[in-house]
Short mmCIF file of C-alpha atoms and ligand atoms in Angstrom, two decimals:
data_model
loop_
_atom_site.label_atom_id
_atom_site.label_comp_id
_atom_site.label_asym_id
_atom_site.label_seq_id
_atom_site.Cartn_x
_atom_site.Cartn_y
_atom_site.Cartn_z
CA UNK U 89 -1.27 17.05 -71.76
CA UNK U 90 0.74 15.62 -69.00
CA UNK U 91 -0.88 12.51 -67.49
CA UNK U 92 0.04 10.32 -64.51
CA UNK U 93 1.14 7.37 -66.86
CA UNK U 94 4.67 6.55 -66.17
CA UNK U 95 6.83 4.33 -68.27
CA UNK U 96 10.26 4.17 -66.49
CA UNK U 97 10.35 2.09 -63.31
CA UNK U 98 12.84 3.57 -60.86
CA UNK U 99 15.32 1.45 -58.83
CA UNK U 100 15.95 2.96 -55.45
CA UNK U 101 18.62 1.76 -53.00
CA UNK U 102 19.31 2.42 -49.39
CA UNK U 103 21.43 5.42 -48.71
CA UNK U 104 24.23 4.40 -46.26
CA UNK U 105 27.48 6.22 -45.51
CA UNK U 106 27.32 8.39 -48.57
CA UNK U 107 26.26 5.92 -51.27
CA UNK U 108 23.25 4.09 -52.60
CA UNK U 109 23.45 0.25 -51.82
CA UNK U 110 21.11 -2.55 -52.39
CA UNK U 111 19.73 -4.50 -49.35
CA UNK U 112 22.10 -7.15 -48.04
CA UNK U 113 19.69 -9.90 -49.25
CA UNK U 114 18.94 -8.00 -52.49
CA UNK U 115 15.21 -7.85 -51.60
CA UNK U 116 13.18 -5.09 -52.99
CA UNK U 117 9.47 -4.09 -52.66
CA UNK U 118 7.18 -2.32 -55.20
CA UNK U 119 5.97 1.24 -55.01
CA UNK U 120 2.82 2.02 -57.09
CA UNK U 121 1.22 5.15 -58.30
CA UNK U 122 -2.14 5.45 -56.58
CA UNK U 123 -3.64 7.36 -59.52
CA UNK U 124 -3.13 4.41 -61.83
CA UNK U 125 -1.91 1.36 -59.74
CA UNK U 126 1.06 1.18 -62.03
CA UNK U 127 4.41 0.05 -60.37
CA UNK U 128 6.70 3.00 -60.44
CA UNK U 129 9.71 1.93 -58.35
CA UNK U 130 11.42 -1.11 -57.02
CA UNK U 131 12.85 -0.08 -53.59
CA UNK U 132 15.52 -1.89 -51.63
CA UNK U 133 13.97 -3.32 -48.35
CA UNK U 134 16.36 -2.94 -45.49
CA UNK U 135 17.25 -6.04 -43.47
CA UNK U 136 18.31 -5.79 -39.73
CA UNK U 137 21.83 -5.86 -40.88
CA UNK U 138 21.37 -2.89 -43.22
CA UNK U 139 19.63 -0.94 -40.38
CA UNK U 140 22.53 -1.77 -38.18
CA UNK U 141 25.00 -0.59 -40.92
CA UNK U 142 23.17 2.76 -41.39
CA UNK U 143 23.06 3.36 -37.57
CA UNK U 144 26.81 2.47 -37.34
CA UNK U 145 27.67 4.89 -40.22
CA UNK U 146 25.66 7.66 -38.36
CA UNK U 147 27.51 6.72 -35.07
CA UNK U 148 30.94 6.72 -36.67
CA UNK U 149 30.11 10.10 -38.39
CA UNK U 150 28.96 11.51 -35.13
CA UNK U 151 31.80 10.29 -32.86
CA UNK U 152 34.71 10.50 -35.26
CA UNK U 153 33.77 12.78 -38.28
CA UNK U 154 33.94 16.51 -38.53
CA UNK U 155 30.16 17.30 -38.47
CA UNK U 156 29.37 17.49 -34.74
CA UNK U 157 32.61 19.40 -34.10
CA UNK U 158 32.61 21.99 -36.75
CA UNK U 159 31.59 25.44 -35.89
CA UNK U 160 27.86 26.27 -36.13
CA UNK U 161 28.67 28.78 -38.93
CA UNK U 162 30.33 26.02 -41.01
CA UNK U 163 27.46 23.62 -40.50
CA UNK U 164 24.86 26.25 -41.27
CA UNK U 165 26.66 27.29 -44.54
CA UNK U 166 26.29 23.60 -45.77
CA UNK U 167 22.67 23.49 -44.64
CA UNK U 168 21.85 26.70 -46.51
CA UNK U 169 23.56 25.07 -49.64
CA UNK U 170 21.29 22.06 -49.03
CA UNK U 171 18.18 24.29 -48.97
CA UNK U 172 19.38 25.81 -52.34
CA UNK U 173 19.70 22.43 -54.00
CA UNK U 174 16.20 21.57 -52.72
CA UNK U 175 14.85 24.61 -54.57
CA UNK U 176 17.02 23.68 -57.62
CA UNK U 177 15.57 20.18 -57.62
CA UNK U 178 12.19 21.29 -56.74
CA UNK U 179 10.42 20.06 -59.90
CA UNK U 180 11.84 16.58 -59.49
CA UNK U 181 10.90 16.46 -55.83
CA UNK U 182 7.31 17.64 -56.44
CA UNK U 183 6.96 15.18 -59.35
CA UNK U 184 7.97 12.31 -57.14
CA UNK U 185 5.48 13.34 -54.29
CA UNK U 186 2.76 13.62 -57.06
CA UNK U 187 3.68 10.12 -58.39
CA UNK U 188 3.77 8.05 -55.20
CA UNK U 189 1.53 10.05 -52.90
CA UNK U 190 -0.89 11.24 -55.69
CA UNK U 191 -0.89 14.85 -54.43
CA UNK U 192 -1.32 17.78 -56.85
CA UNK U 193 2.11 18.43 -58.47
CA UNK U 194 1.39 22.17 -58.59
CA UNK U 195 0.62 22.35 -54.89
CA UNK U 196 3.66 20.28 -54.02
CA UNK U 197 5.85 22.59 -56.17
CA UNK U 198 4.54 25.86 -54.94
CA UNK U 199 3.82 24.85 -51.34
CA UNK U 200 5.88 21.91 -50.04
CA UNK U 201 9.20 22.31 -51.94
CA UNK U 202 9.84 25.96 -50.72
CA UNK U 203 8.65 25.03 -47.24
CA UNK U 204 11.10 22.07 -47.23
CA UNK U 205 13.99 24.29 -48.22
CA UNK U 206 12.89 26.76 -45.58
CA UNK U 207 12.78 24.03 -42.92
CA UNK U 208 16.56 23.53 -43.51
CA UNK U 209 17.41 27.18 -43.87
CA UNK U 210 15.31 28.31 -41.00
CA UNK U 211 17.18 26.04 -38.53
CA UNK U 212 20.59 26.89 -39.98
CA UNK U 213 19.79 30.59 -39.23
CA UNK U 214 18.27 29.91 -35.97
CA UNK U 215 21.13 27.82 -34.60
CA UNK U 216 23.48 30.64 -35.52
CA UNK U 217 21.40 33.19 -33.68
CA UNK U 218 20.78 30.99 -30.58
CA UNK U 219 22.44 32.29 -27.42
CA UNK U 220 22.74 30.44 -24.09
CA UNK U 221 21.65 31.18 -20.47
CA UNK U 222 24.00 32.66 -17.78
CA UNK U 223 23.15 32.68 -14.11
CA UNK U 224 25.61 34.46 -11.81
CA UNK U 225 25.46 33.43 -8.05
CA UNK U 226 26.60 36.70 -6.45
CA UNK U 227 30.35 37.23 -6.87
CA UNK U 228 31.10 33.55 -6.18
CA UNK U 229 30.06 31.53 -9.10
CA UNK U 230 28.80 31.76 -12.59
CA UNK U 231 26.78 29.14 -14.53
CA UNK U 232 26.48 29.16 -18.21
CA UNK U 233 24.68 26.85 -20.66
CA UNK U 234 25.92 25.01 -23.73
CA UNK U 235 23.61 23.23 -26.14
CA UNK U 236 25.31 20.14 -27.57
CA UNK U 237 24.35 17.67 -30.11
CA UNK U 238 22.92 14.50 -28.59
CA UNK U 239 24.17 11.97 -31.16
CA UNK U 240 22.33 9.62 -33.59
CA UNK U 241 18.69 10.38 -34.36
CA UNK U 242 16.17 8.35 -36.25
CA UNK U 243 13.57 10.24 -38.15
CA UNK U 244 10.39 8.25 -39.05
CA UNK U 245 7.87 10.00 -41.28
CA UNK U 246 4.36 9.26 -42.83
CA UNK U 247 3.21 9.16 -46.33
CA UNK U 248 1.00 12.11 -46.60
CA UNK U 249 3.65 14.94 -46.86
CA UNK U 250 6.88 12.80 -47.07
CA UNK U 251 9.51 15.35 -48.18
CA UNK U 252 8.47 18.38 -46.32
CA UNK U 253 7.77 16.50 -43.08
CA UNK U 254 11.14 14.91 -43.21
CA UNK U 255 13.07 18.07 -43.70
CA UNK U 256 11.03 19.59 -40.79
CA UNK U 257 12.93 17.09 -38.65
CA UNK U 258 16.23 16.91 -40.46
CA UNK U 259 16.75 20.70 -40.38
CA UNK U 260 16.93 21.03 -36.61
CA UNK U 261 18.64 17.51 -36.27
CA UNK U 262 21.51 18.57 -38.57
CA UNK U 263 21.73 22.22 -37.41
CA UNK U 264 22.43 21.01 -33.83
CA UNK U 265 25.09 18.75 -35.00
CA UNK U 266 23.53 15.34 -34.84
CA UNK U 267 23.59 12.56 -37.48
CA UNK U 268 20.42 10.90 -38.84
CA UNK U 269 18.96 7.65 -40.13
CA UNK U 270 15.74 8.46 -41.87
CA UNK U 271 12.88 6.09 -42.63
CA UNK U 272 10.18 7.25 -44.97
CA UNK U 273 6.86 5.53 -45.19
CA UNK U 274 7.11 2.42 -47.40
CA UNK U 275 4.47 3.48 -49.90
CA UNK U 276 6.01 6.99 -50.64
CA UNK U 277 9.77 6.68 -50.34
CA UNK U 278 10.82 8.32 -53.51
CA UNK U 279 11.32 12.05 -52.74
CA UNK U 280 12.83 11.23 -49.37
CA UNK U 281 15.34 8.82 -50.91
CA UNK U 282 17.07 11.91 -52.47
CA UNK U 283 18.01 13.47 -49.23
CA UNK U 284 21.12 11.60 -48.80
CA UNK U 285 22.66 12.68 -52.25
CA UNK U 286 21.28 16.17 -51.67
CA UNK U 287 23.10 16.38 -48.43
CA UNK U 288 26.26 15.09 -50.04
CA UNK U 289 26.01 17.60 -52.92
CA UNK U 290 25.91 20.25 -50.25
CA UNK U 291 29.15 19.13 -48.71
CA UNK U 292 27.71 17.36 -45.72
CA UNK U 293 30.09 14.50 -44.88
CA UNK U 294 29.25 10.84 -45.59
CA UNK U 295 27.39 9.01 -42.75
CA UNK U 296 25.64 12.19 -41.53
CA UNK U 297 22.38 11.52 -43.50
CA UNK U 298 21.39 7.87 -44.17
CA UNK U 299 18.04 6.68 -45.52
CA UNK U 300 16.68 3.22 -45.10
CA UNK U 301 13.39 1.72 -46.54
CA UNK U 302 10.86 -0.83 -45.41
CA UNK U 303 7.92 -1.66 -43.30
CA UNK U 304 7.43 0.01 -39.95
CA UNK U 305 6.86 -3.34 -38.17
CA UNK U 306 10.42 -4.46 -39.22
CA UNK U 307 12.65 -1.48 -40.19
CA UNK U 308 10.95 0.91 -37.97
CA UNK U 309 11.02 -1.34 -34.91
CA UNK U 310 14.82 -2.13 -35.61
CA UNK U 311 15.56 1.52 -35.62
CA UNK U 312 13.57 2.44 -32.52
CA UNK U 313 15.00 -0.48 -30.44
CA UNK U 314 18.69 -0.08 -31.51
CA UNK U 315 20.93 0.81 -28.55
CA UNK U 316 23.18 3.20 -30.79
CA UNK U 317 20.15 5.43 -31.53
CA UNK U 318 19.76 8.28 -29.09
CA UNK U 319 16.63 10.10 -30.35
CA UNK U 320 13.36 9.15 -32.08
CA UNK U 321 11.56 11.93 -33.85
CA UNK U 322 8.31 10.38 -35.31
CA UNK U 323 5.25 11.75 -37.29
CA UNK U 324 2.53 9.30 -37.85
CA UNK U 325 -0.57 7.69 -36.30
CA UNK U 326 -1.27 7.65 -32.57
CA UNK U 327 -1.22 3.82 -32.58
CA UNK U 328 2.36 3.68 -34.04
CA UNK U 329 3.47 6.40 -31.56
CA UNK U 330 2.45 4.03 -28.74
CA UNK U 331 4.29 1.13 -30.30
CA UNK U 332 7.39 3.30 -30.71
CA UNK U 333 7.26 4.52 -27.12
CA UNK U 334 7.44 0.77 -26.04
CA UNK U 335 10.35 -0.03 -28.42
CA UNK U 336 12.34 2.96 -27.22
CA UNK U 337 11.61 2.32 -23.57
CA UNK U 338 14.31 -0.29 -22.99
CA UNK U 339 17.04 2.14 -23.93
CA UNK U 340 15.31 5.24 -22.54
CA UNK U 341 15.48 7.20 -25.86
CA UNK U 342 14.12 10.59 -25.97
CA UNK U 343 11.01 10.72 -28.23
CA UNK U 344 9.24 13.47 -30.02
CA UNK U 345 5.89 12.43 -31.54
CA UNK U 346 3.60 14.30 -33.92
CA UNK U 347 0.48 12.20 -34.11
CA UNK U 348 -3.08 12.04 -35.36
CA UNK U 349 -5.79 14.71 -35.20
CA UNK U 350 -9.63 15.20 -35.54
CA UNK U 351 -9.83 18.97 -35.45
CA UNK U 352 -13.01 20.74 -34.86
CA UNK U 353 -13.58 23.63 -37.28
CA UNK U 354 -16.19 25.89 -35.53
CA UNK U 355 -18.41 28.28 -37.73
CA UNK U 356 -19.97 30.78 -35.54
CA UNK U 357 -23.23 32.70 -36.73
CA UNK U 358 -21.16 35.90 -37.01
CA UNK U 359 -18.46 34.33 -39.17
CA UNK U 360 -17.55 35.98 -42.48
CA UNK U 361 -18.65 33.11 -44.76
CA UNK U 362 -16.98 34.66 -47.80
CA UNK U 363 -13.68 33.46 -45.87
CA UNK U 364 -15.06 30.67 -43.76
CA UNK U 365 -16.34 28.62 -46.69
CA UNK U 366 -13.15 28.48 -48.81
CA UNK U 367 -11.12 28.24 -45.62
CA UNK U 368 -13.28 25.17 -44.52
CA UNK U 369 -13.11 23.59 -47.88
CA UNK U 370 -9.31 23.72 -47.81
CA UNK U 371 -9.23 22.43 -44.26
CA UNK U 372 -11.44 19.59 -45.24
CA UNK U 373 -10.15 18.40 -48.61
CA UNK U 374 -6.56 19.69 -49.10
CA UNK U 375 -4.36 16.70 -50.02
CA UNK U 376 -7.65 14.63 -50.31
CA UNK U 377 -8.24 15.18 -46.57
CA UNK U 378 -5.05 13.28 -45.76
CA UNK U 379 -3.79 15.98 -43.42
CA UNK U 380 -3.27 15.53 -39.61
CA UNK U 381 -4.54 19.10 -39.14
CA UNK U 382 -7.56 18.63 -41.32
CA UNK U 383 -10.68 20.29 -40.05
CA UNK U 384 -12.61 17.23 -40.37
CA UNK U 385 -15.47 17.96 -37.79
CA UNK U 386 -17.30 21.06 -38.87
CA UNK U 387 -19.31 22.61 -36.09
CA UNK U 388 -21.94 24.94 -37.39
CA UNK U 389 -24.15 27.28 -35.32
CA UNK U 390 -27.78 26.24 -36.03
CA UNK U 391 -28.93 29.73 -36.99
CA UNK U 392 -26.70 29.68 -40.12
CA UNK U 393 -26.79 25.88 -40.78
CA UNK U 394 -28.86 26.06 -44.06
CA UNK U 395 -26.96 28.92 -45.54
CA UNK U 396 -23.55 27.21 -44.63
CA UNK U 397 -24.62 23.88 -45.92
CA UNK U 398 -25.65 25.20 -49.27
CA UNK U 399 -22.59 27.27 -49.88
CA UNK U 400 -20.15 24.60 -48.54
CA UNK U 401 -21.70 21.83 -50.57
CA UNK U 402 -21.62 23.86 -53.72
CA UNK U 403 -18.02 24.61 -53.20
CA UNK U 404 -17.16 20.86 -52.46
CA UNK U 405 -18.89 20.06 -55.75
CA UNK U 406 -16.78 22.47 -57.61
CA UNK U 407 -13.56 20.85 -56.59
CA UNK U 408 -11.69 19.19 -59.43
CA UNK U 409 -10.85 15.49 -58.59
CA UNK U 410 -8.43 14.12 -61.12
CA UNK U 411 -4.83 13.71 -62.41
CA UNK U 412 -2.34 14.99 -59.80
CA UNK U 413 -0.06 15.95 -62.86
CA UNK U 414 -2.75 18.20 -64.48
CA UNK U 415 -2.70 21.95 -63.55
CA UNK U 416 -5.92 22.85 -61.73
CA UNK U 417 -6.48 19.46 -60.09
CA UNK U 418 -7.63 20.15 -56.45
CA UNK U 419 -7.75 16.52 -55.23
CA UNK U 420 -5.79 13.48 -56.40
CA UNK U 421 -6.32 9.89 -55.28
CA UNK U 422 -6.02 8.48 -51.82
CA UNK U 423 -2.58 7.14 -51.26
CA UNK U 424 -3.16 3.34 -51.59
CA UNK U 425 -5.76 0.58 -51.92
CA UNK U 426 -5.50 -0.28 -48.20
CA UNK U 427 -6.08 3.33 -47.27
CA UNK U 428 -8.90 3.78 -49.70
CA UNK U 429 -10.56 0.55 -48.32
CA UNK U 430 -10.20 2.09 -44.71
CA UNK U 431 -11.76 5.36 -45.70
CA UNK U 432 -14.63 3.75 -47.68
CA UNK U 433 -15.35 1.40 -44.58
CA UNK U 434 -16.43 4.56 -42.83
CA UNK U 435 -19.37 4.90 -45.32
CA UNK U 436 -20.79 1.83 -43.75
CA UNK U 437 -20.04 3.22 -40.26
CA UNK U 438 -21.93 6.29 -41.25
CA UNK U 439 -24.97 4.27 -42.36
CA UNK U 440 -25.00 2.30 -39.17
CA UNK U 441 -24.79 5.36 -37.04
CA UNK U 442 -27.64 7.12 -39.03
CA UNK U 443 -25.43 9.99 -40.32
CA UNK U 444 -27.05 11.83 -43.32
CA UNK U 445 -25.06 11.86 -46.44
CA UNK U 446 -25.18 15.31 -48.06
CA UNK U 447 -22.76 14.92 -50.87
CA UNK U 448 -20.16 12.36 -52.17
CA UNK U 449 -19.76 9.01 -50.71
CA UNK U 450 -18.42 7.34 -53.87
CA UNK U 451 -15.91 7.30 -56.68
CA UNK U 452 -16.27 10.21 -59.08
CA UNK U 453 -18.22 9.26 -62.23
CA UNK U 454 -16.23 11.20 -64.71
CA UNK U 455 -12.69 10.18 -64.33
CA UNK U 456 -10.65 9.85 -67.52
CA UNK U 457 -9.73 6.48 -68.82
CA UNK U 458 -6.18 6.42 -67.64
CA UNK U 459 -7.28 7.01 -64.00
CA UNK U 460 -9.99 4.31 -63.97
CA UNK U 461 -7.87 2.12 -61.58
CA UNK U 462 -6.96 5.11 -59.13
CA UNK U 463 -8.12 5.22 -55.64
CA UNK U 464 -10.37 8.19 -56.10
CA UNK U 465 -13.22 9.41 -54.00
CA UNK U 466 -15.49 12.45 -54.12
CA UNK U 467 -15.25 14.99 -51.50
CA UNK U 468 -17.83 13.66 -48.93
CA UNK U 469 -20.00 15.44 -46.44
CA UNK U 470 -22.24 13.92 -43.66
CA UNK U 471 -24.39 15.43 -41.01
CA UNK U 472 -23.46 13.43 -37.96
CA UNK U 473 -25.14 14.95 -34.94
CA UNK U 474 -23.71 12.69 -32.22
CA UNK U 475 -20.32 14.05 -31.16
CA UNK U 476 -19.49 10.77 -29.66
CA UNK U 477 -20.19 8.64 -32.83
CA UNK U 478 -17.31 6.84 -34.47
CA UNK U 479 -17.65 9.34 -37.49
CA UNK U 480 -16.87 12.07 -34.95
CA UNK U 481 -14.19 10.39 -32.88
CA UNK U 482 -12.01 8.41 -35.30
CA UNK U 483 -9.39 9.84 -37.65
CA UNK U 484 -10.79 8.95 -41.11
CA UNK U 485 -7.83 10.68 -42.86
CA UNK U 486 -9.65 11.12 -46.27
CA UNK U 487 -11.93 13.57 -47.96
CA UNK U 488 -14.80 12.90 -45.60
CA UNK U 489 -16.23 15.50 -43.18
CA UNK U 490 -18.93 15.58 -40.67
CA UNK U 491 -21.13 18.53 -39.88
CA UNK U 492 -22.23 18.96 -36.22
CA UNK U 493 -24.83 21.55 -35.56
CA UNK U 494 -24.72 23.43 -32.28
CA UNK U 495 -26.62 26.22 -30.49
CA UNK U 496 -24.30 27.88 -28.02
CA UNK U 497 -20.64 28.81 -27.65
CA UNK U 498 -20.41 26.57 -24.50
CA UNK U 499 -21.79 23.69 -26.57
CA UNK U 500 -19.47 24.21 -29.45
CA UNK U 501 -16.37 24.10 -26.91
CA UNK U 502 -17.71 21.00 -25.20
CA UNK U 503 -18.11 19.19 -28.59
CA UNK U 504 -14.72 20.46 -29.93
CA UNK U 505 -12.88 19.15 -26.86
CA UNK U 506 -14.83 15.79 -26.63
CA UNK U 507 -12.18 13.77 -28.34
CA UNK U 508 -8.77 12.00 -27.36
CA UNK U 509 -6.98 14.05 -30.03
CA UNK U 510 -5.78 17.65 -29.56
CA UNK U 511 -3.68 18.68 -32.40
CA UNK U 512 -5.35 21.79 -33.69
CA UNK U 513 -8.63 23.67 -33.63
CA UNK U 514 -10.06 26.22 -36.13
CA UNK U 515 -12.77 28.83 -35.48
CA UNK U 516 -14.52 31.52 -37.62
CA UNK U 517 -16.02 34.60 -36.02
CA UNK U 518 -15.92 38.26 -36.25
CA UNK U 519 -16.14 38.80 -32.57
CA UNK U 520 -12.81 39.44 -31.03
CA UNK U 521 -13.67 38.53 -27.52
CA UNK U 522 -15.15 35.25 -28.63
CA UNK U 523 -12.09 34.55 -30.70
CA UNK U 524 -9.95 34.88 -27.67
CA UNK U 525 -12.33 32.96 -25.43
CA UNK U 526 -12.75 30.05 -27.49
CA UNK U 527 -9.08 29.87 -28.48
CA UNK U 528 -8.20 29.71 -24.90
CA UNK U 529 -10.71 26.95 -24.26
CA UNK U 530 -9.60 24.76 -27.12
CA UNK U 531 -7.64 21.76 -25.87
CA UNK U 532 -5.33 21.80 -28.90
CA UNK U 533 -1.63 22.66 -29.68
CA UNK U 534 -2.49 25.02 -32.49
CA UNK U 535 -5.62 27.21 -32.81
CA UNK U 536 -6.35 29.08 -36.09
CA UNK U 537 -8.76 31.98 -35.91
CA UNK U 538 -10.26 32.83 -39.32
CA UNK U 539 -7.43 31.03 -41.12
CA UNK U 540 -6.11 27.48 -41.43
CA UNK U 541 -2.61 26.02 -42.04
CA UNK U 542 -0.65 29.23 -41.59
CA UNK U 543 2.73 28.33 -40.00
CA UNK U 544 5.45 30.41 -38.51
CA UNK U 545 8.43 28.14 -38.08
CA UNK U 546 9.43 29.84 -34.75
CA UNK U 547 6.00 28.83 -33.08
CA UNK U 548 5.46 25.64 -31.12
CA UNK U 549 3.78 22.86 -32.98
CA UNK U 550 2.32 19.72 -31.42
CA UNK U 551 -0.52 18.03 -29.81
CA UNK U 552 -2.54 17.90 -26.65
CA UNK U 553 -3.72 14.51 -25.33
CA UNK U 554 -3.13 11.68 -27.86
CA UNK U 555 -2.03 13.93 -30.57
CA UNK U 556 1.62 14.18 -29.73
CA UNK U 557 4.48 14.12 -27.21
CA UNK U 558 6.57 17.29 -27.14
CA UNK U 559 6.79 20.22 -29.49
CA UNK U 560 8.47 21.00 -32.70
CA UNK U 561 9.34 24.55 -34.07
CA UNK U 562 11.96 27.14 -33.30
CA UNK U 563 13.65 26.52 -29.95
CA UNK U 564 11.34 23.67 -29.15
CA UNK U 565 12.91 21.55 -31.93
CA UNK U 566 16.43 22.56 -30.94
CA UNK U 567 15.68 21.58 -27.24
CA UNK U 568 14.80 18.03 -28.48
CA UNK U 569 17.94 17.85 -30.68
CA UNK U 570 20.36 19.13 -28.17
CA UNK U 571 21.67 18.22 -24.64
CA UNK U 572 21.66 21.30 -22.37
CA UNK U 573 24.78 21.37 -20.32
CA UNK U 574 25.17 23.72 -17.40
CA UNK U 575 28.82 24.74 -16.54
CA UNK U 576 29.32 26.21 -13.06
CA UNK U 577 32.62 28.11 -12.46
CA UNK U 578 34.01 29.26 -9.09
CA UNK U 579 35.10 32.87 -9.54
P1 NAD Z 1020 1.80 5.28 -39.52
O1 NAD Z 1020 1.98 5.54 -38.12
O2 NAD Z 1020 1.23 4.08 -40.02
O3 NAD Z 1020 3.20 5.33 -40.20
C1 NAD Z 1020 4.09 6.38 -40.12
C2 NAD Z 1020 5.58 5.88 -40.19
O4 NAD Z 1020 5.87 5.01 -39.12
C3 NAD Z 1020 5.94 5.05 -41.42
O5 NAD Z 1020 7.13 5.36 -41.87
C4 NAD Z 1020 5.77 3.72 -41.00
O6 NAD Z 1020 6.53 2.72 -41.78
C5 NAD Z 1020 6.38 3.76 -39.62
N1 NAD Z 1020 6.05 2.66 -38.70
C6 NAD Z 1020 4.87 2.06 -38.62
N2 NAD Z 1020 4.80 1.24 -37.60
C7 NAD Z 1020 6.04 1.28 -36.95
C8 NAD Z 1020 6.61 0.77 -35.81
N3 NAD Z 1020 5.93 -0.29 -35.10
N4 NAD Z 1020 7.76 1.24 -35.36
C9 NAD Z 1020 8.47 2.21 -36.05
N5 NAD Z 1020 8.02 2.77 -37.10
C10 NAD Z 1020 6.71 2.43 -37.62
O7 NAD Z 1020 1.18 6.63 -40.11
P2 NAD Z 1020 0.72 6.88 -41.58
O8 NAD Z 1020 -0.49 6.16 -41.99
O9 NAD Z 1020 1.98 6.71 -42.58
O10 NAD Z 1020 0.43 8.45 -41.61
C11 NAD Z 1020 -0.81 8.95 -41.23
C12 NAD Z 1020 -0.81 9.39 -39.81
O11 NAD Z 1020 0.19 10.35 -39.58
C13 NAD Z 1020 -2.14 9.94 -39.43
O12 NAD Z 1020 -2.59 9.56 -38.13
C14 NAD Z 1020 -1.83 11.50 -39.39
O13 NAD Z 1020 -2.71 12.24 -38.41
C15 NAD Z 1020 -0.50 11.42 -38.82
N6 NAD Z 1020 0.32 12.67 -39.11
C16 NAD Z 1020 0.56 13.55 -38.01
C17 NAD Z 1020 1.33 14.74 -38.37
C18 NAD Z 1020 1.55 15.78 -37.24
O14 NAD Z 1020 2.33 16.63 -37.43
N7 NAD Z 1020 1.00 15.66 -36.15
C19 NAD Z 1020 1.62 15.06 -39.69
C20 NAD Z 1020 1.38 14.17 -40.69
C21 NAD Z 1020 0.62 12.99 -40.39
#
């Protein structure tokens, strides 16, 4: 049987101007496997000088290299090759995400790797098909629009879905002709560190894709303050988004932020529970609940509360918590000790607030010996009736959900929107009019009706309120990564 035990410790360098290099002061930091606490990699920690070198390489490649000047067709061909290489190296990528994030290998391989390849391929195709605008002014003038690359972008990504989320930014960034300096989260840098060499293998010129590693407070800040960086595309927590906005303000960089969430998942009495139960289980516990889009507040109409609770709790009990590298595991560990402690601290909050524990709230009892140091938690369900409690307001980002009973549709909408977040909302009903009404009333960038986590890459994706700034997806991504230029010609 495959297990999470690793023997070989990797050495991961910074990827600058087409090659892996050590940090200028030779410093490294350790990355551990959260299923076992074993050290799995020593990763070079970028200094300010290294960050500067990476940005200068990206600037040189943008200003004087062929990338931003080649035809869209030439660029897109290289990006399509990059997508193929991602698929070819899919097992390696999924194994790395399973090892430093602790996510189930099978779901990374079947879900995130193909999606990552598609993120690159989609924007290559999309850019080729993109037209411009023309505005004739009678017979006297004509205006037409060009979409030109902006320059150097920094792409900063979180630990929960490292590879897929980075390609979601890198695809449109490169398709539009920009160059990039990527900074993955410091606890999960392994899969993303491959992107430089994958780009090179696809024929993308040196300096176009650079990857630096280190803490957000040092490396992230250096990237977002640097005068030679034009764009900051960031996915992560709302608090970090706010810091980045301050860092980027002096040089007026354009920012695109995908931030936190606390989605309401509303179960109406006319829902088809055959679908709503597995759908809500996935929305609650997929990736151990470490998903910005997680349906972590489950609003249940009181008339079906008992039935829903019985079925939902039973399904949660049946989830397999264990080794990410074993087929059939539904939930791996949480990503790190610090994050585990943060999630566990909410068990005290729940007690203080009088929330009722229905299931979970502890480490699983039956973990195998080799996982005894892993940061594991059972899927955890509370009934927390007060919509304004911390349990219902703060993003816990773990396998912890609250159930909030409600009586009427109006009440459900009010509770759903009573948060500073607005990334997504979910609802389950067989009533078509209600589906539309509630979707319209949701203050959220994405609403899922009788489904969850379904994505069309052309559709806008982003958050209302403190869940984001701007939108990604289709032309929304390309608008961020291009400068629209209007050319007006006298006829
Ligand atoms: P985080 O904000 O702590 O870190 C994200 C990234 O930002 C990391 O690479 C980190 O090193 C870097 N960073 C931290 N401080 C920085 C600073 N001052 N300047 C520049 N960079 C800095 O988030 P996390 O804990 O890694 O990820 C979890 C969060 O991400 C959750 O809030 C989750 O909801 C959110 N998320 C959002 C989406 C979305 O699409 N909206 C997707 C995934 C995760």
